[in-house]
XYZ file of N, CA and C in Angstrom:
804
model
N 67.491 107.765 54.999
C 68.084 107.208 56.203
C 68.427 108.332 57.176
N 68.369 108.013 58.475
C 68.672 109.007 59.494
C 70.139 109.416 59.423
N 70.451 110.711 59.364
C 71.858 111.121 59.350
C 72.536 110.783 60.662
N 73.820 110.451 60.592
C 74.600 110.119 61.783
C 75.460 111.333 62.102
N 74.971 112.158 63.026
C 75.640 113.430 63.255
C 76.054 113.648 64.708
N 75.999 112.593 65.510
C 76.459 112.696 66.891
C 77.444 111.580 67.182
N 78.379 111.861 68.076
C 79.310 110.819 68.493
C 78.570 109.860 69.420
N 78.687 108.566 69.157
C 78.009 107.565 69.968
C 78.992 106.783 70.823
N 78.457 105.816 71.547
C 79.310 104.920 72.312
C 80.032 103.954 71.378
N 79.306 103.475 70.361
C 79.872 102.590 69.340
C 79.551 103.193 67.975
N 80.592 103.569 67.246
C 80.427 104.209 65.942
C 81.022 103.323 64.851
N 80.187 102.943 63.903
C 80.620 102.163 62.740
C 80.566 103.106 61.550
N 81.716 103.395 60.974
C 81.811 104.475 60.001
C 82.345 103.970 58.667
N 81.456 103.882 57.672
C 81.820 103.544 56.286
C 82.688 102.285 56.221
N 82.212 101.239 56.860
C 82.985 99.998 56.977
C 82.730 99.073 55.783
N 83.828 98.561 55.235
C 83.805 97.533 54.200
C 84.471 96.286 54.789
N 83.887 95.117 54.559
C 84.381 93.870 55.159
C 84.411 92.774 54.101
N 85.439 91.926 54.182
C 85.493 90.753 53.324
C 85.824 89.532 54.161
N 85.516 88.340 53.618
C 85.901 87.082 54.255
C 87.358 86.772 53.918
N 88.008 85.886 54.711
C 89.399 85.522 54.412
C 89.602 84.976 52.995
N 88.540 84.389 52.430
C 88.645 83.865 51.065
C 88.664 84.974 50.026
N 88.426 86.214 50.452
C 88.461 87.346 49.536
C 87.108 87.854 49.098
N 86.041 87.184 49.492
C 84.699 87.603 49.092
C 84.256 88.815 49.903
N 83.836 89.869 49.202
C 83.333 91.058 49.879
C 81.930 90.783 50.411
N 81.655 91.212 51.666
C 80.360 90.905 52.288
C 79.649 92.127 52.862
N 80.371 93.178 53.231
C 79.747 94.404 53.709
C 80.312 95.582 52.925
N 79.410 96.496 52.553
C 79.807 97.649 51.765
C 79.324 98.944 52.423
N 80.263 99.779 52.829
C 79.969 101.135 53.287
C 78.882 101.173 54.364
N 79.055 100.370 55.400
C 78.076 100.299 56.493
C 78.417 101.353 57.554
N 77.431 102.184 57.877
C 77.585 103.183 58.941
C 76.402 103.084 59.895
N 76.700 102.892 61.172
C 75.673 102.834 62.210
C 76.229 103.488 63.469
N 75.330 103.897 64.347
C 75.762 104.517 65.595
C 74.899 104.005 66.739
N 75.533 103.531 67.789
C 74.842 103.059 68.990
C 75.126 104.040 70.118
N 74.073 104.681 70.607
C 74.221 105.645 71.682
C 74.148 104.940 73.043
N 74.505 105.652 74.095
C 74.396 105.097 75.443
C 72.933 104.767 75.750
N 72.710 103.592 76.323
C 71.399 103.100 76.744
C 70.421 102.911 75.585
N 70.932 102.824 74.375
C 70.081 102.622 73.203
C 70.010 101.136 72.860
N 68.865 100.707 72.326
C 68.733 99.358 71.760
C 68.520 99.516 70.258
N 69.500 99.069 69.497
C 69.477 99.130 68.033
C 69.276 97.726 67.489
N 68.241 97.532 66.698
C 67.994 96.242 66.058
C 68.339 96.340 64.579
N 69.151 95.389 64.101
C 69.504 95.291 62.694
C 68.734 94.108 62.124
N 67.897 94.381 61.136
C 67.047 93.332 60.582
C 67.397 93.085 59.121
N 67.008 91.908 58.655
C 67.251 91.513 57.274
C 67.200 90.004 57.173
N 67.080 89.517 55.959
C 66.988 88.074 55.754
C 68.350 87.425 55.922
N 68.373 86.089 55.962
C 69.635 85.360 56.072
C 70.540 85.720 54.903
N 71.824 85.952 55.201
C 72.782 86.312 54.167
C 72.889 87.797 53.905
N 72.163 88.598 54.686
C 72.196 90.047 54.456
C 73.432 90.717 55.045
N 74.152 90.006 55.905
C 75.372 90.558 56.488
C 75.251 90.935 57.947
N 74.114 90.609 58.585
C 73.880 91.018 59.975
C 74.917 90.420 60.927
N 75.076 89.109 60.891
C 76.022 88.451 61.802
C 77.464 88.817 61.479
N 77.753 89.004 60.190
C 79.093 89.429 59.789
C 79.444 90.767 60.410
N 78.460 91.646 60.517
C 78.677 92.948 61.141
C 79.151 92.782 62.587
N 78.513 91.878 63.341
C 78.928 91.650 64.726
C 80.339 91.079 64.796
N 80.659 90.169 63.888
C 82.010 89.607 63.852
C 83.049 90.690 63.575
N 82.688 91.640 62.721
C 83.609 92.730 62.404
C 83.820 93.637 63.615
N 82.746 93.917 64.344
C 82.871 94.784 65.531
C 83.835 94.169 66.539
N 83.714 92.857 66.745
C 84.571 92.177 67.723
C 85.922 91.753 67.146
N 86.113 91.988 65.833
C 87.355 91.569 65.187
C 87.609 90.090 65.451
N 86.620 89.261 65.170
C 86.731 87.822 65.417
C 87.844 87.235 64.564
N 88.835 86.601 65.188
C 89.998 86.113 64.432
C 89.621 85.040 63.421
N 90.126 85.201 62.202
C 89.892 84.223 61.149
C 88.524 84.283 60.516
N 87.662 85.199 60.969
C 86.297 85.263 60.450
C 86.136 86.298 59.344
N 86.550 87.525 59.637
C 86.355 88.619 58.689
C 87.566 89.545 58.702
N 87.666 90.359 57.653
C 88.725 91.361 57.563
C 88.093 92.696 57.191
N 88.358 93.718 57.989
C 87.874 95.064 57.687
C 88.864 95.707 56.727
N 88.394 96.037 55.530
C 89.287 96.575 54.503
C 89.254 98.097 54.417
N 88.132 98.703 54.834
C 88.025 100.162 54.850
C 87.117 100.569 56.002
N 87.240 101.836 56.413
C 86.352 102.370 57.429
C 86.931 102.260 58.826
N 86.117 102.633 59.800
C 86.563 102.653 61.194
C 85.434 102.212 62.109
N 85.820 101.573 63.218
C 84.874 101.214 64.278
C 85.432 101.789 65.567
N 84.707 102.742 66.139
C 85.141 103.422 67.350
C 84.274 102.968 68.524
N 84.937 102.561 69.610
C 84.225 102.217 70.834
C 84.783 103.050 71.975
N 83.933 103.881 72.565
C 84.332 104.732 73.696
C 85.634 105.476 73.402
N 85.738 105.972 72.165
C 86.910 106.748 71.785
C 88.099 105.933 71.315
N 88.006 104.600 71.346
C 89.099 103.743 70.884
C 88.814 103.257 69.465
N 89.842 103.228 68.636
C 89.724 102.691 67.287
C 89.942 101.179 67.354
N 88.862 100.422 67.281
C 88.976 98.965 67.410
C 89.807 98.359 66.282
N 89.812 98.995 65.129
C 90.573 98.449 63.998
C 92.083 98.545 64.240
N 92.495 99.407 65.172
C 93.921 99.583 65.455
C 94.393 98.733 66.631
N 93.449 98.102 67.362
C 93.831 97.330 68.544
C 94.262 95.918 68.157
N 95.209 95.395 68.893
C 95.677 94.023 68.687
C 95.958 93.387 70.040
N 96.060 92.055 70.067
C 96.522 91.330 71.231
C 95.754 91.610 72.504
N 96.477 91.900 73.573
C 95.897 92.084 74.888
C 94.932 93.269 74.928
N 95.238 94.330 74.195
C 94.357 95.504 74.184
C 92.991 95.156 73.598
N 92.989 94.349 72.553
C 91.732 93.938 71.942
C 90.995 92.950 72.841
N 91.734 92.051 73.499
C 91.106 91.064 74.385
C 90.404 91.758 75.548
N 90.980 92.853 76.039
C 90.361 93.566 77.155
C 89.030 94.187 76.765
N 88.937 94.618 75.511
C 87.672 95.202 75.053
C 86.597 94.130 74.977
N 86.976 92.944 74.486
C 86.013 91.838 74.404
C 85.681 91.373 75.819
N 84.443 91.409 76.167
C 84.026 90.948 77.485
C 83.847 92.086 78.463
N 84.900 92.882 78.685
C 84.785 93.977 79.645
C 84.128 95.208 79.032
N 84.386 95.465 77.749
C 83.787 96.616 77.082
C 82.593 96.238 76.229
N 82.770 95.163 75.468
C 81.728 94.687 74.562
C 81.508 93.204 74.812
N 80.284 92.832 75.201
C 79.925 91.431 75.407
C 79.181 90.893 74.200
N 79.114 89.566 74.107
C 78.498 88.935 72.936
C 77.610 87.780 73.350
N 76.390 87.763 72.814
C 75.475 86.630 72.963
C 75.309 86.000 71.593
N 75.689 84.726 71.472
C 75.619 84.041 70.185
C 74.243 83.435 69.973
N 73.949 83.130 68.708
C 72.664 82.535 68.357
C 72.472 81.197 69.047
N 73.533 80.400 69.115
C 73.486 79.102 69.772
C 74.222 79.192 71.106
N 73.563 78.878 72.223
C 74.245 78.938 73.526
C 75.514 78.107 73.573
N 75.563 77.046 72.759
C 76.744 76.193 72.743
C 78.004 76.910 72.311
N 77.848 78.090 71.652
C 79.019 78.857 71.237
C 79.698 79.532 72.419
N 78.974 79.695 73.527
C 79.564 80.344 74.697
C 79.513 79.490 75.949
N 78.739 78.402 75.929
C 78.624 77.529 77.102
C 79.214 76.157 76.797
N 80.067 75.667 77.697
C 80.574 74.299 77.599
C 79.478 73.366 78.128
N 78.991 72.428 77.322
C 77.819 71.633 77.718
C 78.032 70.734 78.922
N 79.287 70.424 79.260
C 79.512 69.461 80.341
C 80.221 70.087 81.553
N 80.334 71.396 81.581
C 80.926 72.072 82.744
C 79.852 72.865 83.457
N 79.877 72.836 84.778
C 78.842 73.515 85.552
C 78.849 75.016 85.267
N 77.656 75.590 85.303
C 77.500 77.006 85.008
C 78.336 77.857 85.965
N 78.362 77.479 87.251
C 79.148 78.233 88.224
C 80.624 78.274 87.858
N 81.157 77.150 87.376
C 82.559 77.091 86.959
C 82.802 78.027 85.785
N 81.841 78.067 84.860
C 82.018 78.900 83.671
C 81.975 80.393 84.018
N 81.138 80.771 84.965
C 81.150 82.153 85.445
C 82.499 82.472 86.084
N 82.973 81.564 86.918
C 84.241 81.783 87.607
C 85.383 81.946 86.608
N 85.444 81.083 85.606
C 86.525 81.150 84.629
C 86.473 82.445 83.818
N 85.258 82.895 83.493
C 85.111 84.148 82.751
C 85.602 85.329 83.575
N 85.192 85.378 84.833
C 85.593 86.491 85.695
C 87.091 86.445 86.012
N 87.607 85.257 86.235
C 89.024 85.118 86.583
C 89.929 85.503 85.414
N 89.458 85.288 84.182
C 90.270 85.622 83.009
C 90.524 87.119 82.892
N 89.718 87.918 83.593
C 89.859 89.373 83.489
C 90.235 90.021 84.823
N 90.658 89.225 85.788
C 91.087 89.795 87.061
C 91.073 88.760 88.169
N 91.741 89.064 89.256
C 91.809 88.139 90.384
C 90.478 88.135 91.118
N 89.967 86.936 91.360
C 88.689 86.795 92.051
C 88.611 85.391 92.643
N 88.021 85.264 93.812
C 87.876 83.945 94.425
C 86.623 83.264 93.880
N 86.555 81.964 94.066
C 85.372 81.228 93.611
C 84.123 81.711 94.359
N 84.268 81.988 95.647
C 83.118 82.463 96.424
C 82.626 83.808 95.891
N 83.560 84.716 95.571
C 83.173 86.014 95.024
C 82.508 85.860 93.662
N 83.040 84.949 92.854
C 82.459 84.723 91.532
C 81.042 84.177 91.649
N 80.839 83.229 92.566
C 79.502 82.666 92.758
C 78.516 83.738 93.216
N 78.980 84.631 94.089
C 78.096 85.692 94.573
C 77.711 86.638 93.438
N 78.686 87.012 92.602
C 78.389 87.873 91.460
C 77.422 87.178 90.504
N 77.640 85.889 90.266
C 76.777 85.144 89.355
C 75.356 85.054 89.900
N 75.211 84.757 91.191
C 73.879 84.673 91.794
C 73.146 86.005 91.681
N 73.862 87.079 91.961
C 73.231 88.391 91.890
C 72.758 88.710 90.475
N 73.590 88.380 89.486
C 73.227 88.678 88.102
C 72.052 87.821 87.639
N 72.065 86.546 87.988
C 70.951 85.671 87.626
C 69.654 86.158 88.272
N 69.751 86.669 89.492
C 68.568 87.195 90.174
C 68.051 88.458 89.498
N 68.974 89.335 89.104
C 68.583 90.562 88.405
C 67.831 90.233 87.120
N 68.238 89.149 86.467
C 67.596 88.731 85.223
C 66.369 87.857 85.470
N 65.927 87.802 86.729
C 64.698 87.075 87.088
C 64.764 85.591 86.756
N 65.969 85.015 86.862
C 66.110 83.570 86.686
C 65.904 82.899 88.037
N 64.910 82.038 88.108
C 64.556 81.396 89.366
C 65.631 80.405 89.798
N 65.831 80.302 91.102
C 66.730 79.324 91.715
C 68.156 79.414 91.166
N 68.832 80.549 91.355
C 70.204 80.694 90.865
C 71.157 79.619 91.381
N 70.949 79.158 92.619
C 71.837 78.122 93.159
C 71.778 76.852 92.321
N 70.567 76.452 91.939
C 70.426 75.252 91.121
C 71.091 75.444 89.767
N 70.927 76.627 89.180
C 71.525 76.894 87.873
C 73.041 76.798 87.953
N 73.641 77.387 88.980
C 75.093 77.367 89.105
C 75.629 75.952 89.305
N 74.836 75.095 89.910
C 75.266 73.699 90.124
C 75.012 72.820 88.901
N 74.293 73.338 87.914
C 73.901 72.536 86.755
C 74.882 72.697 85.600
N 74.919 71.679 84.749
C 75.593 71.784 83.457
C 74.558 72.181 82.402
N 74.977 72.827 81.309
C 74.016 73.199 80.273
C 73.169 72.035 79.755
N 73.732 70.830 79.737
C 72.964 69.687 79.243
C 71.790 69.348 80.159
N 71.805 69.891 81.374
C 70.715 69.652 82.318
C 69.643 70.745 82.258
N 69.843 71.750 81.403
C 68.918 72.867 81.286
C 68.280 72.880 79.898
N 67.140 73.540 79.798
C 66.463 73.647 78.504
C 67.210 74.622 77.594
N 66.881 74.568 76.299
C 67.514 75.476 75.354
C 67.241 76.932 75.701
N 65.995 77.230 76.085
C 65.659 78.591 76.464
C 66.398 79.053 77.697
N 66.526 78.165 78.683
C 67.266 78.512 79.895
C 68.745 78.730 79.580
N 69.308 77.896 78.709
C 70.709 78.074 78.335
C 70.941 79.416 77.657
N 69.993 79.846 76.817
C 70.166 81.143 76.158
C 70.121 82.277 77.182
N 69.246 82.151 78.171
C 69.154 83.173 79.211
C 70.412 83.176 80.079
N 70.962 81.997 80.348
C 72.224 81.921 81.097
C 73.358 82.517 80.266
N 73.345 82.283 78.950
C 74.384 82.836 78.082
C 74.353 84.366 78.107
N 73.151 84.942 78.181
C 73.039 86.392 78.297
C 73.654 86.857 79.620
N 73.329 86.143 80.693
C 73.898 86.492 81.997
C 75.424 86.387 81.980
N 75.956 85.328 81.350
C 77.408 85.149 81.285
C 78.052 86.279 80.487
N 77.400 86.702 79.397
C 77.935 87.807 78.596
C 77.951 89.108 79.387
N 77.073 89.204 80.395
C 77.000 90.413 81.220
C 77.817 90.301 82.495
N 78.543 89.197 82.669
C 79.276 88.960 83.924
C 80.262 90.084 84.223
N 80.873 90.642 83.181
C 81.857 91.709 83.359
C 81.232 93.088 83.175
N 79.911 93.119 83.083
C 79.135 94.361 82.946
C 79.667 95.245 81.815
N 79.700 94.704 80.597
C 80.165 95.510 79.470
C 79.211 96.667 79.180
N 79.749 97.730 78.604
C 78.923 98.881 78.249
C 78.029 98.574 77.054
N 78.504 97.674 76.170
C 77.763 97.304 74.965
C 77.578 95.797 74.928
N 76.364 95.370 74.596
C 76.071 93.952 74.420
C 75.631 93.731 72.986
N 76.313 92.808 72.301
C 75.931 92.393 70.956
C 75.175 91.079 71.065
N 74.056 90.966 70.370
C 73.248 89.747 70.450
C 72.896 89.289 69.041
N 73.328 88.083 68.699
C 73.123 87.522 67.367
C 71.931 86.572 67.388
N 70.803 87.021 66.870
C 69.572 86.214 66.817
C 69.291 85.547 68.169
N 69.188 86.314 69.254
C 69.070 85.698 70.588
C 67.768 84.952 70.824
N 66.748 85.180 69.983
C 65.467 84.487 70.183
C 65.228 83.404 69.149
N 66.204 83.143 68.291
C 66.020 82.160 67.225
C 65.760 80.772 67.801
N 64.829 80.051 67.203
C 64.504 78.657 67.561
C 63.905 78.509 68.951
N 63.439 79.610 69.547
C 62.790 79.551 70.853
C 61.292 79.783 70.683
N 60.496 79.173 71.570
C 59.055 79.396 71.460
C 58.713 80.818 71.902
N 57.493 81.256 71.596
C 57.134 82.660 71.789
C 57.188 83.070 73.259
N 56.917 82.147 74.162
C 56.966 82.485 75.585
C 58.391 82.805 76.006
N 59.350 81.987 75.571
C 60.751 82.226 75.920
C 61.272 83.456 75.185
N 60.820 83.672 73.943
C 61.202 84.889 73.227
C 60.820 86.126 74.031
N 59.615 86.103 74.595
C 59.158 87.239 75.400
C 60.035 87.424 76.632
N 60.488 86.319 77.230
C 61.381 86.408 78.383
C 62.715 87.027 77.998
N 63.255 86.625 76.842
C 64.535 87.167 76.377
C 64.415 88.669 76.138
N 63.320 89.088 75.484
C 63.097 90.515 75.235
C 63.026 91.277 76.554
N 62.284 90.732 77.519
C 62.153 91.395 78.824
C 63.508 91.493 79.527
N 64.334 90.446 79.417
C 65.629 90.458 80.084
C 66.584 91.471 79.449
N 66.547 91.581 78.119
C 67.404 92.561 77.458
C 67.004 93.985 77.855
N 65.714 94.234 77.926
C 65.256 95.565 78.357
C 65.620 95.810 79.818
N 65.591 94.755 80.617
C 65.956 94.878 82.021
C 67.442 95.194 82.191
N 68.279 94.623 81.333
C 69.713 94.928 81.378
C 69.946 96.410 81.128
N 69.227 96.938 80.165
C 69.350 98.370 79.880
C 68.924 99.200 81.094
N 67.808 98.786 81.727
C 67.292 99.525 82.884
C 68.221 99.414 84.089
N 68.760 98.213 84.337
C 69.565 97.971 85.536
C 70.987 98.503 85.416
N 71.598 98.329 84.233
C 73.021 98.624 84.085
C 73.317 99.733 83.078
N 72.287 100.255 82.406
C 72.524 101.263 81.378
C 73.204 100.706 80.149
N 73.034 99.410 79.896
C 73.712 98.740 78.786
C 73.153 99.196 77.445
N 74.043 99.466 76.509
C 73.646 99.694 75.120
C 73.646 98.348 74.412
N 72.630 98.081 73.598
C 72.453 96.742 73.028
C 72.248 96.830 71.520
N 73.017 96.035 70.795
C 72.855 95.903 69.350
C 72.416 94.474 69.065
N 71.209 94.314 68.540
C 70.626 93.003 68.284
C 70.474 92.816 66.778
N 70.913 91.678 66.254
C 70.586 91.334 64.879
C 69.524 90.241 64.905
N 68.519 90.392 64.060
C 67.393 89.468 64.089
C 66.627 89.541 62.781
N 65.857 88.512 62.506
C 64.904 88.564 61.390
C 63.472 88.594 61.916
N 63.320 88.620 63.249
C 62.013 88.543 63.893
C 61.461 89.955 64.107
N 60.516 90.340 63.273
C 59.971 91.695 63.352
C 59.134 91.898 64.614
N 58.582 90.830 65.173
C 57.867 90.942 66.429
C 58.800 91.346 67.556
N 59.993 90.765 67.581
C 61.001 91.136 68.572
C 61.417 92.596 68.375
N 61.618 93.000 67.132
C 62.015 94.376 66.829
C 60.970 95.360 67.347
N 59.695 95.054 67.103
C 58.611 95.962 67.494
C 58.568 96.164 69.009
N 58.939 95.123 69.773
C 58.858 95.203 71.234
C 60.147 95.696 71.880
N 61.252 95.624 71.153
C 62.557 95.837 71.784
C 63.272 97.101 71.326
N 63.186 97.425 70.056
C 64.078 98.423 69.465
C 63.709 99.859 69.807
N 64.732 100.688 69.960
C 64.586 102.142 69.888
C 64.813 102.588 68.445
N 65.835 101.981 67.837
C 66.259 102.342 66.484
C 66.380 101.065 65.663
N 66.116 101.169 64.362
C 66.146 100.007 63.482
C 66.988 100.320 62.253
N 67.856 99.366 61.888
C 68.589 99.427 60.627
C 68.198 98.210 59.801
N 67.966 98.421 58.526
C 67.570 97.339 57.624
C 68.732 97.058 56.682
N 69.151 95.785 56.628
C 70.261 95.395 55.762
C 69.797 94.453 54.672
N 70.369 94.611 53.492
C 70.164 93.677 52.390
C 71.430 93.691 51.541
N 71.911 92.516 51.183
C 73.086 92.417 50.326
C 74.320 93.104 50.865
N 74.483 93.095 52.205
C 75.676 93.670 52.803
C 75.662 95.177 52.943
N 74.498 95.794 52.737
C 74.390 97.241 52.858
C 73.210 97.623 53.741
N 73.312 98.776 54.400
C 72.197 99.328 55.150
C 71.359 100.162 54.191
N 70.080 99.794 54.038
C 69.220 100.487 53.072
C 68.190 101.384 53.756
N 68.000 101.201 55.081
C 67.089 102.070 55.816
C 67.521 102.107 57.269
N 67.374 103.289 57.883
C 67.905 103.476 59.234
C 67.135 104.607 59.888
N 66.528 104.324 61.037
C 65.772 105.366 61.710
C 65.123 104.842 62.970
N 64.239 105.633 63.552
C 63.536 105.214 64.755
C 62.636 104.019 64.445
N 62.329 103.236 65.466
C 61.462 102.059 65.285
C 60.129 102.464 64.664
N 59.505 103.503 65.181
C 58.181 103.883 64.694
C 58.225 104.329 63.240
N 59.304 105.016 62.864
C 59.419 105.471 61.479
C 59.658 104.310 60.525
N 60.616 103.446 60.872
C 60.969 102.346 59.961
C 59.827 101.339 59.838
N 59.201 100.989 60.971
C 58.131 99.996 60.916
C 56.794 100.611 60.502
N 56.602 101.883 60.813
C 55.322 102.513 60.510
C 55.251 103.197 59.171
N 56.382 103.767 58.719
C 56.400 104.486 57.436
C 57.695 104.170 56.689
N 57.900 102.913 56.315
C 59.160 102.543 55.648
C 59.305 103.255 54.310
N 60.545 103.647 53.994
C 60.787 104.363 52.744
C 61.401 103.487 51.665
N 62.040 102.377 52.050
C 62.727 101.542 51.060
C 61.839 100.367 50.643
N 61.823 100.020 49.368
C 60.990 98.896 48.910
C 61.274 97.581 49.624
N 62.541 97.335 49.969
C 62.875 96.086 50.661
C 62.234 96.038 52.041
N 62.274 97.170 52.764
C 61.635 97.216 54.084
C 60.139 96.984 53.958
N 59.523 97.616 52.972
C 58.084 97.428 52.770
C 57.765 95.972 52.455
N 58.649 95.315 51.689
C 58.431 93.903 51.361
C 58.570 93.027 52.602
N 59.540 93.337 53.469
C 59.700 92.583 54.712
C 58.441 92.677 55.569
N 57.931 93.890 55.709
C 56.747 94.088 56.545
C 55.521 93.437 55.931
N 55.435 93.467 54.615
C 54.278 92.858 53.944
C 54.283 91.348 54.066
N 55.484 90.762 54.297
C 55.589 89.303 54.391
C 55.206 88.767 55.752
N 55.008 89.662 56.743
C 54.629 89.207 58.077
C 53.182 88.717 58.038
N 52.918 87.462 58.466
C 51.534 86.952 58.446
C 50.631 87.800 59.329
N 49.435 88.032 58.850
C 48.434 88.783 59.633
C 47.275 87.871 59.987
N 46.810 87.984 61.219
C 45.660 87.181 61.651
C 44.385 87.793 61.107
N 43.636 87.016 60.387
C 42.357 87.470 59.848
C 41.229 86.929 60.702
N 40.133 87.687 60.845
C 38.996 87.181 61.616
C 38.428 85.919 60.983
N 38.044 84.993 61.849
C 37.503 83.726 61.355
C 36.170 83.973 60.647
N 35.934 83.213 59.589
C 34.674 83.307 58.861
C 33.674 82.322 59.452
N 32.442 82.731 59.577
C 31.391 81.873 60.121
C 30.278 81.729 59.094
N 29.598 80.627 59.183
C 28.450 80.435 58.311
C 28.794 79.561 57.127
């Protein structure tokens, strides 16, 4: 595994995590996200990928960090509580959930939801919020921002809702964006749009992005760095080309071998 020998924007150092029921789920996890880096964490369901994101955000009632440290921009997230922790969520670290419904109210207009998100972190008028939302939707190449802001999520497709959820997570321009299976259950065309938008966020805002996924096609197109998790542990960690091209761990090799390959059609 690649040694972690530089201070990053987000440093996860020898972290152990358990569920409130007492079950241990992560063991000695260390990862580092540098500025403007896209890190993809891959592994099968139950490997601990989503739990890792919950631990970074200190999601209440979800997980408990029992050992280790998580440093964001020099702050020890494990030591923050209350208002200090709330300020980090959204303004410092944004989150895109696997299901847009986790961040979007299905019956409230998108414009209202942008306004409420921005207002929760500072004084802003509705007109200013709408302008910020339109600009962000345009940056993400979402057509007809005015229509989107006037719509409720139930009036938009699943793929469009996921793209709006990404925009909403970026409303406060966080330095780090966490994305939990952002392309899951989407067709390949929309998956490609999501990948392009995440790369565009990095280009436009210098955002560092940590994505958890089981989709190796997404990893190949998106990642700078790849971490492989199994059973709550990181078993391989390195550059995309090294991990996907010359994997050292048997589990990584098995993951890559399981990807279907197109064979030439037989004739005759």
